[in-house]
Each structure stands twice: as structure tokens, then as C-alpha cells.
Amino acid sequence: MTSPFAEPSDRASPLQIIEQDALDDWCASQSPHVSGWVKSNDFSARLGQALLVPDENGAPSSALAGYGTEATRARGRFHLAAAASKLPKGDYRIVSGLPKERAENEALGWVLAGYRFDRYSETGKMGARLVCPDGVDPAHVAAIAAGETLTRDLINTPANDMGPDELEEAARDLAKAHGADFSVIASTELLDQNFPLIHTVGRAADRAPRLIDMRWGQSGPKVTLVGKGVCFDTGGLNLKPGASMGLMKKDMGGAANVLGLAHMLMQTGQKIQLRVLIPAVENAVSGNAFRPGDILPSRKGLTVEINNTDAEGRLVLADALAYAQEDNPDLIISMATLTGAARVAVGPDLAPYYCDRASFVQLLEDSAQKSWDPVWRMPFHTPYEAMIEPGIADLDNAPKGGFAGSITAALFLRRFVGESPYAHFDIYGWNPADAPGRPKGGVGQATRALLDTLSRYQPS
Ligand code: BES
Ligand code: MN
Ligand code: ZN
């Protein structure tokens, strides 16, 4: 793998990172030439400002990056990334002003600022490259950046080029790169091997439904990641209106996140026994589409009344979760763009999750803080169980009333898990607007936090 960092070299331009409040003192310690240049260019060390400083002969000699204040930084995520994308082409080495405990995340932000989705059209590349700061492991940051890049690319690729076939191909490539075991159950094999929900949701599409299964690692805790791989979600016969369907290429965001996380875990050589399960389907409309009112069997034996064909994610995940549980892992994690309700509740920046294991919650909250990858805990509120029971079948996939839409979806999934500790992430997977290091488009959520958590997780 080629490094996303510049080779350490004295020829790299020295870069000073300056907080707004520290600018006056800094200027006072500089030559009149430098302090005059800073003033005449209106450099105030505002967050994201960048300035090249020439020597007395006019040749570039160093660069400045504004680091704002604690208050302005609190409004964003990666801070150096904003200045990085404004600096001219060249290599930079940080010589002062970056607190040790922020160095790894800021270095990652710089690398991620260079992300481009250029599969369909040339885009200008970012020219500024960073020499990895002292005390930061470049290989660790590179592994995270590569996982995040994979996640973004998979989500950004439109459904015509990212169907169940191509998602399988991407997972297969990943498995191959890391020497992981890989297998797929597809089409009517799903019925023969008792995955009725995955088959039923995906059968109306031209592109066959399938369950992707990847295993890696010989020792350590058994951790199974399950990702929703709905490559396009029309809503089925309960067709989505155009405005709601527009972004549904990203409905495989859960799969994209677990694959990105899997790359991070394998590339950093974590001591875990990893399994990744992805039900990959397209929720399409045709004569053989499943219908509202249908009552469907599931792998676990529970019957499900379909009250909305647009609540398809919980159906394909149900069979995958039941299958995951049969192996009795030490931890099951599902990631899915499961409900519009989750986005209404917390918006695109936070990853809402459900988990009732205090030890896992504590680790995750700590990791999320540390890695600038925010999560928000939601309740598996058991008193709402009655809402997902229709009376005529064991479960209702779309309770009426619309109360607690993300919670009832999480409770639905929990019915298919048994004894294993379980965490579920109802993510959005999409950045609606450009932000430093996080361009508009597909984005990973909670994967960096989970990498850190899983590096420390001990089954109790
Ligand atoms: N993929 C959608 C959820 C979604 C919508 C995620 C918008 C992110 C943005 C999911 O399959 C869905 O359609 N859910 C329905 C469930 C409802 C019919 C019970 C929803 O949330 O409206
Ligand atoms: Mn849907
Ligand atoms: Zn969906």
C-alpha cells in the first residue's frame, strides 16, 4: 500500500499551527518582515485559514495554518483539513502548535481531505501532502483512511454500478487482499438454505439477492458484523415518492461501513475472529414483488406480517442476524441505513446506536470521544415491544402510528438475536454538505470508534 503521507524530509515546508489567541505573541517573536506579511495578508489564525510566508527574496519559506479557538473547533470535526485543502501543492511538516493528543486525528483529517470520488469525472487532486507528525503511526492512520475511502467509494457509486453483484465483488476483493475466507449464498439457494426473508425482499429485482459471508482471524473474541446491503431501495410496492428515492443508492451504507471497518481491523492486525455478513439485495418492483399484507416466514421461525414493503432492511437483516447468532459469537454488531426516523432524531452527524451491555457502551463512548467519531445511545425500550406485534403474525415490520420508528426497528432486529451481546447502529451514511475532511457524499459513521473499541473489547 502506498503511504498517504509525504516522506520525512528537510525540504518539506515548515508548517506552524497557530491558535487565534496566540497569534499576537507569535508575531512578536518574528522578524518585522514576517509579522508585516501576516498583517498585510489579514491572517488572523481563524480556523481553516492558510498562509504561505515568503522569505526576504520572495521564495516560499514556511506556511501557517489557523487553528481558531476551542469554541470554533467545537463546531466542527477535523480542523487542519480545512487549511490543508487551501495550501498550494507541496510537502509540509508540522513544526509547532499541534497538541500531541490531537495529532493523530488531525493527520487523518488531512489525508481524508484528499479524498475524491473520481470514478466518473476527473476532479482536481489536493496538492498539499503532510509529513506524518511525530508520535503518530503512519501505518495506523493509513489503514483507517483506506477503510474510510472504501466506505465512501462504495456508497458514492450509483446503483447501476453497485448492485448485489458488484457489492459481492467488492467484498470478495477485500477478502482476497487479507486472505479471508469468503462464500456467497445466492438466488434460490437462499430458499434451499432457509433464508426466506432475504430471498423474498430481493426476488423482484433483475439482479439476484444473496448473502455474503467473510471470515478472518484465528484467535481472540468472535465478532460478527452484519451490514444492510440494499443496493437500491425503491420502497417496493409501497413505492417511495421521487424525493425520498433520490438518495437510495446509499441504502447499502451499512454494508459499506462494515466493509470499511473490516478493512481497518484486518489491516491493523487486530486479534479477533472476525465475521462479516451482508444480505445484498435490491428492493425493486415487478410482478413477483412481495406485497403489503403478506405474512412471511423467517429463518428463525418467527412469522412477519408485511405492513410496508419499504421496511425491507429489517427483513433482510433478520435472517442474517439469526444466522450470525447460530455461531454464538462474543459480539454481534449490525449497521444499517434502517429508518428515516433516526435521521429525524439526530441528523446526519451522529451515529445513533442501541446496546444494553454496559461494558461495551462504556468502551464505545470513550472510543468515540477519542477518535472524533460521535455516537449517541438510543434505548432498546422493552415496553414498546407490543408495538411490533400485529396479532395475526409474530411480528409487524412497520407498526402504524409512526411512534419511535428507530426504536421499534431496533426492537424488531433484537428479536432475531439470541444470547450474544448485541449492538445496532441506525446510521445515515451520507454527508449532506461539504465539511473539512468530509466532502458531500457517502461517509463512514462510528467505524473509527468501533475500531478502537474492538481493539480493546474483552468478552465478559
Ligand atoms: N432505507 C430506508 C430508511 C432511510 C430513509 C434511511 C431515508 C435514511 C434516509 C428504509 O428502508 C425505509 O424505507 N424505512 C422506512 C420504514 C417505515 C416504512 C416503517 C422509513 O423509515 O420511513
Ligand atoms: Mn425502505
Ligand atoms: Zn431501505
Short mmCIF file of C-alpha atoms and ligand atoms in Angstrom, two decimals:
data_model
loop_
_atom_site.label_atom_id
_atom_site.label_comp_id
_atom_site.label_asym_id
_atom_site.label_seq_id
_atom_site.Cartn_x
_atom_site.Cartn_y
_atom_site.Cartn_z
CA MET A 1 0.00 0.00 0.00
CA THR A 2 1.41 3.40 -0.88
CA SER A 3 1.60 5.81 2.03
CA PRO A 4 -0.80 8.75 2.07
CA PHE A 5 1.96 10.77 3.75
CA ALA A 6 4.96 12.61 2.34
CA GLU A 7 8.45 11.22 3.02
CA PRO A 8 10.01 12.97 6.03
CA SER A 9 12.46 15.50 4.58
CA ASP A 10 14.02 18.84 5.46
CA ARG A 11 12.84 20.08 2.11
CA ALA A 12 9.21 19.86 3.23
CA SER A 13 7.91 23.34 4.08
CA PRO A 14 7.73 24.02 7.81
CA LEU A 15 4.11 24.47 8.87
CA GLN A 16 3.15 26.38 12.01
CA ILE A 17 -0.26 25.80 13.50
CA ILE A 18 -1.45 28.88 15.33
CA GLU A 19 -4.39 29.41 17.64
CA GLN A 20 -6.22 32.69 17.28
CA ASP A 21 -5.35 33.85 20.80
CA ALA A 22 -1.68 33.01 20.30
CA LEU A 23 -1.17 34.97 17.09
CA ASP A 24 -0.05 38.27 18.64
CA ASP A 25 2.62 36.61 20.77
CA TRP A 26 3.78 34.58 17.82
CA CYS A 27 4.05 37.65 15.60
CA ALA A 28 6.01 39.48 18.30
CA SER A 29 8.64 36.73 18.17
CA GLN A 30 9.05 37.00 14.39
CA SER A 31 11.04 39.34 12.16
CA PRO A 32 9.31 42.55 11.03
CA HIS A 33 9.23 41.02 7.55
CA VAL A 34 7.19 38.03 8.74
CA SER A 35 4.88 39.87 11.13
CA GLY A 36 4.28 42.52 8.45
CA TRP A 37 3.42 39.83 5.89
CA VAL A 38 0.95 38.22 8.32
CA LYS A 39 -0.77 41.56 8.94
CA SER A 40 -0.89 42.69 5.33
CA ASN A 41 -2.47 39.37 4.32
CA ASP A 42 -5.18 39.62 7.01
CA PHE A 43 -4.09 36.35 8.56
CA SER A 44 -5.90 36.19 11.91
CA ALA A 45 -5.43 32.43 12.63
CA ARG A 46 -9.13 31.85 12.15
CA LEU A 47 -9.96 28.16 11.93
CA GLY A 48 -9.08 26.87 8.48
CA GLN A 49 -7.08 29.90 7.32
CA ALA A 50 -3.85 29.15 5.45
CA LEU A 51 -0.99 31.46 4.54
CA LEU A 52 2.30 30.94 2.73
CA VAL A 53 5.11 33.12 4.08
CA PRO A 54 7.94 34.05 1.67
CA ASP A 55 11.47 34.79 2.73
CA GLU A 56 13.04 38.22 2.11
CA ASN A 57 13.75 37.19 -1.50
CA GLY A 58 10.15 36.19 -2.16
CA ALA A 59 10.69 32.41 -2.16
CA PRO A 60 8.18 30.44 -0.05
CA SER A 61 9.83 29.61 3.26
CA SER A 62 7.08 28.45 5.59
CA ALA A 63 3.33 28.08 5.93
CA LEU A 64 0.81 29.00 8.61
CA ALA A 65 -2.46 27.26 9.43
CA GLY A 66 -5.09 28.96 11.57
CA TYR A 67 -6.35 26.77 14.42
CA GLY A 68 -9.14 29.06 15.65
CA THR A 69 -10.35 28.79 19.22
CA GLU A 70 -11.75 25.99 21.32
CA ALA A 71 -15.22 27.40 20.64
CA THR A 72 -14.87 27.43 16.85
CA ARG A 73 -13.25 23.99 16.85
CA ALA A 74 -16.18 22.63 18.86
CA ARG A 75 -18.41 23.38 15.88
CA GLY A 76 -16.56 21.00 13.57
CA ARG A 77 -14.63 17.75 13.35
CA PHE A 78 -11.27 17.83 11.55
CA HIS A 79 -9.62 21.25 11.71
CA LEU A 80 -6.29 21.06 9.93
CA ALA A 81 -8.10 19.57 6.93
CA ALA A 82 -9.62 22.94 6.07
CA ALA A 83 -6.24 24.69 5.86
CA ALA A 84 -4.69 21.68 4.12
CA SER A 85 -7.01 21.94 1.17
CA LYS A 86 -6.12 25.64 0.74
CA LEU A 87 -2.34 25.17 0.76
CA PRO A 88 -0.54 25.01 -2.57
CA LYS A 89 0.92 21.78 -3.92
CA GLY A 90 3.92 20.63 -1.95
CA ASP A 91 5.05 18.75 1.14
CA TYR A 92 4.57 20.15 4.63
CA ARG A 93 5.95 19.20 8.02
CA ILE A 94 4.36 20.47 11.21
CA VAL A 95 6.95 22.28 13.32
CA SER A 96 4.79 23.75 16.07
CA GLY A 97 1.35 24.28 17.50
CA LEU A 98 -0.29 20.86 17.18
CA PRO A 99 -1.11 19.36 20.60
CA LYS A 100 0.13 15.76 20.86
CA GLU A 101 -3.28 14.34 21.72
CA ARG A 102 -4.82 15.86 18.60
CA ALA A 103 -2.06 14.88 16.17
CA GLU A 104 -3.42 11.51 15.00
CA ASN A 105 -6.94 12.75 14.28
CA GLU A 106 -5.71 15.89 12.55
CA ALA A 107 -3.28 13.88 10.42
CA LEU A 108 -6.15 11.59 9.45
CA GLY A 109 -8.32 14.61 8.63
CA TRP A 110 -5.58 15.95 6.35
CA VAL A 111 -5.39 12.63 4.50
CA LEU A 112 -9.18 12.40 4.23
CA ALA A 113 -9.32 15.94 2.84
CA GLY A 114 -7.57 14.45 -0.19
CA TYR A 115 -10.44 12.03 -0.84
CA ARG A 116 -12.01 12.39 -4.27
CA PHE A 117 -14.77 10.35 -5.91
CA ASP A 118 -13.37 10.47 -9.42
CA ARG A 119 -14.71 7.30 -10.99
CA TYR A 120 -16.90 9.16 -13.48
CA SER A 121 -15.20 12.50 -13.89
CA GLU A 122 -11.75 13.93 -13.33
CA THR A 123 -11.52 16.10 -10.25
CA GLY A 124 -8.62 18.26 -9.19
CA LYS A 125 -6.43 16.49 -6.65
CA MET A 126 -5.34 18.11 -3.41
CA GLY A 127 -1.71 19.12 -3.79
CA ALA A 128 -0.59 19.54 -0.19
CA ARG A 129 0.92 16.43 1.42
CA LEU A 130 1.72 16.07 5.08
CA VAL A 131 4.79 14.52 6.65
CA CYS A 132 3.31 12.25 9.33
CA PRO A 133 3.64 14.14 12.65
CA ASP A 134 5.99 12.83 15.34
CA GLY A 135 4.37 10.27 17.62
CA VAL A 136 1.72 9.27 15.06
CA ASP A 137 1.87 5.81 13.49
CA PRO A 138 1.55 6.42 9.75
CA ALA A 139 0.51 2.82 9.04
CA HIS A 140 -2.36 3.05 11.54
CA VAL A 141 -3.66 6.28 10.01
CA ALA A 142 -3.24 4.85 6.50
CA ALA A 143 -5.32 1.79 7.46
CA ILE A 144 -8.12 3.98 8.79
CA ALA A 145 -8.03 6.25 5.76
CA ALA A 146 -8.14 3.29 3.38
CA GLY A 147 -11.14 1.80 5.21
CA GLU A 148 -12.95 5.13 5.12
CA THR A 149 -12.12 5.54 1.44
CA LEU A 150 -13.59 2.12 0.70
CA THR A 151 -16.77 3.03 2.58
CA ARG A 152 -17.13 6.35 0.73
CA ASP A 153 -16.46 4.84 -2.71
CA LEU A 154 -18.98 2.04 -2.19
CA ILE A 155 -21.72 4.45 -1.10
CA ASN A 156 -20.99 7.04 -3.77
CA THR A 157 -21.08 4.54 -6.61
CA PRO A 158 -24.58 4.69 -8.10
CA ALA A 159 -26.85 1.64 -8.10
CA ASN A 160 -26.33 0.93 -11.81
CA ASP A 161 -22.70 0.13 -10.99
CA MET A 162 -23.20 -1.05 -7.39
CA GLY A 163 -25.78 -3.83 -7.41
CA PRO A 164 -25.64 -7.03 -5.36
CA ASP A 165 -23.11 -8.41 -7.88
CA GLU A 166 -20.71 -5.51 -7.57
CA LEU A 167 -21.10 -5.35 -3.79
CA GLU A 168 -20.20 -9.05 -3.69
CA GLU A 169 -17.19 -8.33 -5.91
CA ALA A 170 -16.01 -5.55 -3.60
CA ALA A 171 -16.33 -7.83 -0.57
CA ARG A 172 -14.53 -10.62 -2.42
CA ASP A 173 -11.65 -8.28 -3.34
CA LEU A 174 -11.35 -7.22 0.29
CA ALA A 175 -11.34 -10.83 1.48
CA LYS A 176 -8.67 -11.72 -1.08
CA ALA A 177 -6.46 -8.79 -0.09
CA HIS A 178 -6.46 -10.00 3.52
CA GLY A 179 -6.52 -13.77 2.98
CA ALA A 180 -10.02 -14.08 4.45
CA ASP A 181 -12.42 -16.97 3.76
CA PHE A 182 -15.27 -15.95 1.53
CA SER A 183 -18.55 -17.51 0.44
CA VAL A 184 -21.89 -16.46 -1.01
CA ILE A 185 -25.37 -17.96 -0.97
CA ALA A 186 -27.42 -16.58 -3.88
CA SER A 187 -30.77 -16.81 -5.67
CA THR A 188 -32.89 -19.90 -4.96
CA GLU A 189 -30.01 -21.31 -2.87
CA LEU A 190 -31.28 -18.80 -0.30
CA LEU A 191 -34.57 -20.71 -0.18
CA ASP A 192 -32.86 -24.12 -0.07
CA GLN A 193 -30.69 -22.97 2.82
CA ASN A 194 -33.52 -21.23 4.68
CA PHE A 195 -33.05 -17.51 4.19
CA PRO A 196 -36.64 -16.78 3.15
CA LEU A 197 -36.69 -13.06 4.01
CA ILE A 198 -33.52 -12.22 2.09
CA HIS A 199 -34.88 -14.02 -0.94
CA THR A 200 -38.37 -12.52 -0.73
CA VAL A 201 -37.15 -8.92 -0.47
CA GLY A 202 -34.71 -9.33 -3.36
CA ARG A 203 -36.63 -11.59 -5.73
CA ALA A 204 -38.36 -8.85 -7.74
CA ALA A 205 -35.08 -7.39 -8.98
CA ASP A 206 -33.19 -8.46 -12.11
CA ARG A 207 -30.09 -8.76 -10.00
CA ALA A 208 -30.19 -11.77 -7.70
CA PRO A 209 -30.34 -11.43 -3.91
CA ARG A 210 -27.53 -13.01 -1.92
CA LEU A 211 -25.88 -13.40 1.47
CA ILE A 212 -22.18 -12.53 1.57
CA ASP A 213 -20.11 -14.25 4.27
CA MET A 214 -16.49 -13.42 5.10
CA ARG A 215 -14.31 -14.81 7.92
CA TRP A 216 -10.87 -13.76 9.07
CA GLY A 217 -8.63 -14.37 12.12
CA GLN A 218 -7.85 -17.44 14.20
CA SER A 219 -7.87 -16.19 17.78
CA GLY A 220 -9.41 -13.60 20.05
CA PRO A 221 -13.05 -12.67 20.56
CA LYS A 222 -15.56 -13.78 17.93
CA VAL A 223 -17.05 -10.58 16.49
CA THR A 224 -19.69 -10.68 13.76
CA LEU A 225 -20.54 -7.55 11.76
CA VAL A 226 -23.83 -7.51 9.87
CA GLY A 227 -24.37 -4.76 7.28
CA LYS A 228 -27.54 -3.82 5.40
CA GLY A 229 -26.76 -4.19 1.70
CA VAL A 230 -29.87 -2.84 -0.01
CA CYS A 231 -28.20 -1.66 -3.21
CA PHE A 232 -31.24 0.37 -4.16
CA ASP A 233 -34.44 0.91 -2.19
CA THR A 234 -37.44 1.88 -4.32
CA GLY A 235 -39.68 1.06 -1.37
CA GLY A 236 -41.14 -1.87 -3.32
CA LEU A 237 -44.91 -1.81 -3.96
CA ASN A 238 -45.13 0.83 -1.21
CA LEU A 239 -43.14 2.89 -3.68
CA LYS A 240 -41.16 5.82 -2.33
CA PRO A 241 -42.02 9.23 -3.81
CA GLY A 242 -39.28 10.60 -6.05
CA ALA A 243 -37.82 12.96 -3.49
CA SER A 244 -37.39 10.14 -0.95
CA MET A 245 -35.97 7.71 -3.52
CA GLY A 246 -33.33 10.08 -4.88
CA LEU A 247 -30.57 9.08 -2.48
CA MET A 248 -31.41 5.41 -2.10
CA LYS A 249 -28.20 4.24 -3.77
CA LYS A 250 -26.82 4.76 -0.27
CA ASP A 251 -29.10 2.10 1.23
CA MET A 252 -26.11 -0.27 1.24
CA GLY A 253 -24.41 2.17 3.63
CA GLY A 254 -24.44 -0.39 6.45
CA ALA A 255 -22.60 -2.88 4.22
CA ALA A 256 -20.16 -0.15 3.13
CA ASN A 257 -19.49 0.70 6.77
CA VAL A 258 -18.87 -2.86 7.93
CA LEU A 259 -16.55 -3.48 4.95
CA GLY A 260 -14.61 -0.29 5.72
CA LEU A 261 -14.40 -1.31 9.38
CA ALA A 262 -13.35 -4.84 8.38
CA HIS A 263 -10.51 -3.38 6.33
CA MET A 264 -9.36 -1.30 9.32
CA LEU A 265 -9.49 -4.32 11.65
CA MET A 266 -7.63 -6.65 9.30
CA GLN A 267 -5.07 -4.10 8.10
CA THR A 268 -4.15 -3.23 11.69
CA GLY A 269 -3.92 -6.93 12.54
CA GLN A 270 -6.41 -6.98 15.41
CA LYS A 271 -6.55 -10.16 17.45
CA ILE A 272 -10.16 -11.05 16.74
CA GLN A 273 -12.10 -13.72 14.93
CA LEU A 274 -13.97 -11.54 12.52
CA ARG A 275 -17.03 -12.45 10.51
CA VAL A 276 -18.85 -10.14 8.12
CA LEU A 277 -22.36 -10.95 6.89
CA ILE A 278 -24.04 -8.84 4.23
CA PRO A 279 -27.50 -9.52 2.88
CA ALA A 280 -27.22 -7.86 -0.55
CA VAL A 281 -30.45 -7.20 -2.41
CA GLU A 282 -32.27 -4.65 -4.49
CA ASN A 283 -35.75 -3.68 -3.25
CA ALA A 284 -37.47 -3.42 -6.64
CA VAL A 285 -40.94 -3.51 -8.14
CA SER A 286 -42.22 -6.19 -10.51
CA GLY A 287 -44.96 -8.81 -10.80
CA ASN A 288 -43.30 -11.08 -8.27
CA ALA A 289 -42.60 -8.39 -5.69
CA PHE A 290 -43.68 -9.15 -2.11
CA ARG A 291 -46.86 -7.35 -1.07
CA PRO A 292 -48.34 -5.41 1.81
CA GLY A 293 -50.30 -7.90 3.89
CA ASP A 294 -48.10 -10.86 3.03
CA ILE A 295 -47.13 -12.96 6.01
CA LEU A 296 -43.62 -14.31 5.59
CA PRO A 297 -41.63 -16.99 7.38
CA SER A 298 -38.14 -16.12 8.63
CA ARG A 299 -35.03 -18.20 9.20
CA LYS A 300 -35.63 -18.08 12.94
CA GLY A 301 -39.19 -19.38 12.55
CA LEU A 302 -40.93 -16.16 13.57
CA THR A 303 -43.58 -15.05 11.08
CA VAL A 304 -43.66 -11.45 9.87
CA GLU A 305 -46.67 -9.50 8.62
CA ILE A 306 -45.58 -7.05 5.93
CA ASN A 307 -47.36 -3.79 6.56
CA ASN A 308 -44.97 -1.81 4.42
CA THR A 309 -42.66 -3.19 1.74
CA ASP A 310 -40.44 -0.16 2.36
CA ALA A 311 -39.44 -1.55 5.77
CA GLU A 312 -37.24 -4.07 3.92
CA GLY A 313 -33.94 -3.55 5.74
CA ARG A 314 -35.11 -5.15 8.97
CA LEU A 315 -36.33 -8.16 6.96
CA VAL A 316 -33.03 -8.99 5.26
CA LEU A 317 -31.14 -8.25 8.47
CA ALA A 318 -33.46 -10.55 10.45
CA ASP A 319 -32.29 -13.65 8.55
CA ALA A 320 -28.66 -12.52 8.63
CA LEU A 321 -28.80 -11.86 12.40
CA ALA A 322 -30.41 -15.23 13.11
CA TYR A 323 -27.64 -16.87 11.06
CA ALA A 324 -24.98 -14.83 12.91
CA GLN A 325 -26.38 -15.98 16.26
CA GLU A 326 -26.23 -19.67 15.29
CA ASP A 327 -22.43 -19.35 15.55
CA ASN A 328 -22.67 -17.94 19.13
CA PRO A 329 -20.20 -15.07 18.65
CA ASP A 330 -18.95 -12.96 21.57
CA LEU A 331 -20.45 -9.87 19.96
CA ILE A 332 -22.85 -9.07 17.11
CA ILE A 333 -22.89 -5.59 15.59
CA SER A 334 -25.36 -4.51 12.90
CA MET A 335 -25.01 -1.34 10.85
CA ALA A 336 -27.82 -0.16 8.62
CA THR A 337 -29.45 2.85 6.99
CA LEU A 338 -32.56 1.48 8.62
CA THR A 339 -35.01 4.30 9.34
CA GLY A 340 -35.80 7.86 8.34
CA ALA A 341 -36.77 8.32 11.99
CA ALA A 342 -33.13 8.02 13.12
CA ARG A 343 -32.11 10.84 10.82
CA VAL A 344 -35.02 12.97 12.05
CA ALA A 345 -33.94 12.36 15.64
CA VAL A 346 -30.19 13.04 15.45
CA GLY A 347 -29.38 14.31 11.96
CA PRO A 348 -26.52 13.23 9.73
CA ASP A 349 -23.57 13.88 12.05
CA LEU A 350 -24.26 11.49 14.91
CA ALA A 351 -24.43 7.71 14.73
CA PRO A 352 -27.36 6.55 16.88
CA TYR A 353 -26.82 3.11 18.38
CA TYR A 354 -28.54 0.61 20.65
CA CYS A 355 -26.79 -1.63 23.14
CA ASP A 356 -27.62 -2.95 26.58
CA ARG A 357 -24.14 -4.18 27.58
CA ALA A 358 -22.71 -1.57 29.94
CA SER A 359 -19.11 -2.64 29.33
CA PHE A 360 -19.43 -2.24 25.57
CA VAL A 361 -21.25 1.09 25.91
CA GLN A 362 -18.52 2.46 28.13
CA LEU A 363 -15.76 1.41 25.76
CA LEU A 364 -17.60 2.78 22.74
CA GLU A 365 -18.38 6.17 24.28
CA ASP A 366 -14.74 6.52 25.26
CA SER A 367 -13.53 5.48 21.79
CA ALA A 368 -15.97 7.84 20.08
CA GLN A 369 -14.61 10.80 22.07
CA LYS A 370 -11.04 9.80 21.46
CA SER A 371 -11.45 9.30 17.73
CA TRP A 372 -13.74 12.28 16.97
CA ASP A 373 -16.38 9.88 15.66
CA PRO A 374 -19.51 10.79 17.62
CA VAL A 375 -22.20 8.29 18.57
CA TRP A 376 -25.44 8.68 20.50
CA ARG A 377 -27.04 5.94 22.58
CA MET A 378 -30.71 5.15 21.99
CA PRO A 379 -32.90 2.85 24.10
CA PHE A 380 -33.98 -0.72 23.39
CA HIS A 381 -37.20 0.30 25.18
CA THR A 382 -38.83 -3.03 26.01
CA PRO A 383 -42.28 -1.54 26.82
CA TYR A 384 -42.58 -0.77 23.09
CA GLU A 385 -42.36 -4.46 22.18
CA ALA A 386 -46.15 -4.60 21.91
CA MET A 387 -45.96 -2.11 19.03
CA ILE A 388 -44.25 -4.65 16.76
CA GLU A 389 -46.82 -7.42 17.47
CA PRO A 390 -49.67 -7.35 14.94
CA GLY A 391 -51.68 -10.22 16.44
CA ILE A 392 -52.10 -12.14 13.19
CA ALA A 393 -48.37 -12.97 12.88
CA ASP A 394 -45.48 -12.96 15.36
CA LEU A 395 -44.11 -9.62 14.17
CA ASP A 396 -45.17 -6.50 12.25
CA ASN A 397 -42.46 -4.98 10.04
CA ALA A 398 -44.00 -1.48 10.03
CA PRO A 399 -46.06 -0.55 13.07
CA LYS A 400 -48.78 2.02 12.49
CA GLY A 401 -48.68 5.43 14.10
CA GLY A 402 -45.03 6.09 13.39
CA PHE A 403 -44.12 6.42 17.06
CA ALA A 404 -40.48 5.67 17.91
CA GLY A 405 -39.66 4.48 14.39
CA SER A 406 -35.98 3.87 15.01
CA ILE A 407 -36.61 2.14 18.35
CA THR A 408 -39.27 -0.23 17.02
CA ALA A 409 -36.95 -1.16 14.14
CA ALA A 410 -34.17 -1.90 16.66
CA LEU A 411 -36.55 -4.00 18.79
CA PHE A 412 -37.54 -5.92 15.65
CA LEU A 413 -33.89 -6.76 14.95
CA ARG A 414 -33.27 -7.74 18.58
CA ARG A 415 -35.91 -10.48 18.26
CA PHE A 416 -33.59 -12.32 15.88
CA VAL A 417 -30.54 -12.21 18.13
CA GLY A 418 -30.18 -14.67 21.00
CA GLU A 419 -27.64 -14.76 23.80
CA SER A 420 -24.78 -12.87 22.17
CA PRO A 421 -24.14 -9.27 23.24
CA TYR A 422 -25.64 -7.07 20.55
CA ALA A 423 -25.11 -3.51 19.33
CA HIS A 424 -27.07 -1.97 16.48
CA PHE A 425 -26.25 1.25 14.58
CA ASP A 426 -29.06 3.02 12.68
CA ILE A 427 -26.81 5.21 10.53
CA TYR A 428 -27.37 7.75 7.76
CA GLY A 429 -24.14 7.16 5.82
CA TRP A 430 -24.24 10.42 3.94
CA ASN A 431 -22.80 13.87 4.39
CA PRO A 432 -25.31 16.41 3.03
CA ALA A 433 -22.77 19.26 2.79
CA ASP A 434 -19.01 19.64 2.37
CA ALA A 435 -17.05 19.86 5.62
CA PRO A 436 -13.26 19.69 6.19
CA GLY A 437 -12.08 16.13 5.50
CA ARG A 438 -15.70 15.11 4.93
CA PRO A 439 -16.91 16.04 1.46
CA LYS A 440 -20.56 15.86 0.49
CA GLY A 441 -21.46 12.23 -0.22
CA GLY A 442 -21.00 8.82 1.32
CA VAL A 443 -19.29 8.75 4.69
CA GLY A 444 -18.37 6.28 7.40
CA GLN A 445 -20.05 6.58 10.79
CA ALA A 446 -18.82 5.01 14.02
CA THR A 447 -16.31 2.81 12.20
CA ARG A 448 -13.28 4.59 13.66
CA ALA A 449 -14.85 4.47 17.11
CA LEU A 450 -15.56 0.76 16.64
CA LEU A 451 -12.00 0.04 15.50
CA ASP A 452 -10.75 1.45 18.79
CA THR A 453 -13.45 -0.33 20.81
CA LEU A 454 -12.82 -3.69 19.18
CA SER A 455 -9.08 -3.38 19.78
CA ARG A 456 -9.92 -3.35 23.50
CA TYR A 457 -13.07 -5.49 23.73
CA GLN A 458 -12.93 -8.46 26.08
CA PRO A 459 -16.00 -10.71 26.25
CA SER A 460 -17.29 -10.98 29.82
N1 BES B 1 -33.73 2.85 3.71
C1 BES B 1 -34.89 3.33 4.39
C2 BES B 1 -34.53 4.24 5.56
C3 BES B 1 -33.93 5.56 5.28
C4 BES B 1 -34.66 6.58 4.68
C5 BES B 1 -32.65 5.82 5.69
C6 BES B 1 -34.08 7.80 4.47
C7 BES B 1 -32.08 7.04 5.50
C8 BES B 1 -32.79 8.02 4.86
C9 BES B 1 -35.71 2.18 4.92
O1 BES B 1 -35.69 1.03 4.17
C10 BES B 1 -37.12 2.67 4.99
O2 BES B 1 -37.66 2.94 3.97
N2 BES B 1 -37.64 2.78 6.20
C11 BES B 1 -38.96 3.26 6.40
C12 BES B 1 -39.65 2.34 7.39
C13 BES B 1 -41.12 2.58 7.54
C14 BES B 1 -41.83 2.20 6.26
C15 BES B 1 -41.62 1.76 8.70
C16 BES B 1 -38.86 4.67 6.97
O3 BES B 1 -38.00 4.93 7.80
O4 BES B 1 -39.65 5.52 6.55
MN MN B 2 -37.14 1.03 2.61
ZN ZN B 3 -34.03 0.70 2.99
#
